[in-house]
XYZ file of C-alpha atoms in Angstrom:
153
model
C 13.839 29.269 -19.146
C 10.215 28.039 -18.732
C 8.905 26.729 -15.273
C 7.764 23.148 -14.910
C 5.709 21.333 -12.856
C 7.319 18.857 -10.421
C 5.158 15.969 -11.668
C 7.734 12.803 -11.121
C 6.324 10.971 -7.957
C 9.094 10.741 -5.013
C 9.222 8.600 -2.126
C 9.413 9.810 1.657
C 9.246 8.312 4.368
C 5.745 9.017 6.507
C 5.921 11.373 8.753
C 3.553 12.019 12.308
C 2.720 15.047 10.320
C 1.100 13.272 7.814
C -1.095 10.981 9.547
C -4.411 13.200 9.321
C -3.996 13.416 5.280
C -3.356 9.623 4.593
C -6.230 9.325 7.349
C -8.358 11.152 5.231
C -7.383 9.687 1.787
C -8.185 6.265 3.805
C -11.998 7.364 5.023
C -12.515 8.570 1.188
C -11.526 5.246 -0.168
C -12.804 2.413 1.933
C -15.991 1.439 4.149
C -13.626 0.159 6.616
C -10.527 2.193 6.333
C -7.487 2.248 8.382
C -7.858 4.792 11.035
C -5.083 7.505 12.081
C -4.194 5.287 15.278
C -3.541 2.168 12.697
C -1.004 4.301 10.961
C 0.535 5.709 14.024
C 0.924 2.417 15.805
C 2.144 1.096 12.534
C 4.739 4.405 12.623
C 5.457 2.819 15.877
C 6.544 -0.359 15.516
C 9.158 0.461 13.230
C 7.165 -0.749 9.850
C 8.831 0.484 6.786
C 5.520 3.508 5.941
C 6.279 5.167 3.057
C 4.303 8.208 1.243
C 4.034 8.865 -3.000
C 3.914 12.707 -3.401
C 3.293 14.683 -6.885
C 3.455 18.080 -7.328
C 4.337 19.049 -3.242
C 0.946 16.636 -2.981
C 0.254 13.075 -1.282
C -1.194 10.836 -3.826
C -0.214 7.515 -2.360
C 0.936 5.801 0.630
C 1.682 2.006 1.778
C 2.926 0.455 4.935
C 5.205 -2.869 4.712
C 6.205 -5.576 7.535
C 9.565 -6.705 6.918
C 11.327 -9.623 9.271
C 12.489 -13.559 8.586
C 13.253 -12.638 5.187
C 9.814 -11.966 4.194
C 7.663 -8.678 3.135
C 4.230 -8.104 3.728
C 2.490 -5.740 2.262
C -0.183 -4.301 4.475
C -1.817 -1.024 3.118
C -1.305 0.147 -0.472
C -3.794 3.099 -1.483
C -3.618 5.761 -4.065
C -5.918 8.836 -3.567
C -8.803 9.414 -5.650
C -7.462 12.230 -8.007
C -4.345 10.105 -8.619
C -5.936 6.904 -9.548
C -5.234 5.670 -12.804
C -2.030 6.996 -13.665
C 0.673 4.297 -12.784
C 1.422 5.453 -9.437
C 0.049 2.468 -7.943
C 2.646 0.370 -9.912
C 5.067 2.475 -9.079
C 4.907 2.227 -5.151
C 4.447 -1.677 -5.825
C 7.717 -1.854 -7.513
C 8.968 0.593 -4.796
C 7.984 -2.088 -1.976
C 9.312 -4.615 -4.107
C 12.838 -3.032 -4.039
C 12.845 -2.173 -0.778
C 12.310 -5.465 0.204
C 14.741 -7.062 -1.754
C 17.027 -4.512 -0.193
C 16.064 -5.832 3.226
C 16.766 -9.562 2.261
C 13.779 -10.618 2.156
C 12.944 -13.647 -0.447
C 9.167 -13.458 -0.308
C 6.500 -11.119 -0.222
C 2.668 -11.537 0.764
C -0.276 -9.647 1.127
C -4.322 -9.795 1.377
C -6.461 -8.570 -1.042
C -10.497 -8.172 -1.109
C -12.097 -10.476 -4.316
C -14.132 -7.323 -5.128
C -11.167 -5.046 -5.653
C -10.340 -5.843 -8.865
C -7.932 -3.227 -9.609
C -5.850 -4.114 -7.052
C -6.160 -7.814 -7.965
C -5.014 -6.825 -11.651
C -1.982 -4.916 -10.430
C -0.762 -7.573 -8.413
C -1.357 -10.137 -10.870
C 0.629 -8.289 -13.152
C 3.613 -7.738 -10.630
C 4.025 -11.477 -10.105
C 1.744 -12.333 -7.132
C 0.219 -15.332 -7.533
C -2.771 -16.608 -5.275
C -1.524 -18.628 -2.300
C -5.519 -19.133 -0.786
C -7.897 -17.590 1.200
C -8.378 -16.188 4.495
C -12.338 -16.391 5.193
C -13.927 -13.748 6.499
C -11.067 -11.927 6.704
C -11.785 -7.902 6.201
C -14.983 -6.003 7.453
C -18.215 -5.322 4.631
C -21.350 -3.804 4.768
C -22.363 -7.142 5.000
C -20.865 -8.701 7.727
C -17.311 -10.092 6.765
C -15.460 -10.694 3.049
C -13.294 -13.283 2.047
C -9.464 -12.168 1.508
C -7.065 -13.689 -0.973
C -3.588 -14.206 -0.287
C -1.060 -13.238 -2.692
C 2.481 -13.812 -2.801
C 5.753 -13.706 -4.698
C 9.091 -14.118 -4.751
C 11.760 -11.820 -4.487
């Protein structure tokens, strides 16, 4: 029998021990990243916080707020080394299933207009544009709008 790498991604709850790694990936990906404290606050608030691992490496993570028959995806990120492999789609599908299990009837999220890859992912996953939140995100030159997207579950 030959040895094989475990390349199938696995989901598990985010733990306090993951916070430094998640914050490091955030800093790698974004000009205005969530802080370690933002993730810690999400854990303490009881949000649905998950990581995706492949070959024992942290490759993606997300934060989902559940309540009142709704789900709000607050963060979904894939480390640069793991992008363009379908991990973002797998994590999004995981969160859709978690939301349904919770009894949510709809899911919402905000995405930057400049995030073309994210917008394409959400659109192909059935999300539609519901509106715009003006000046929602911090940006290099002031503020950037957010596109509010949603889908029925």
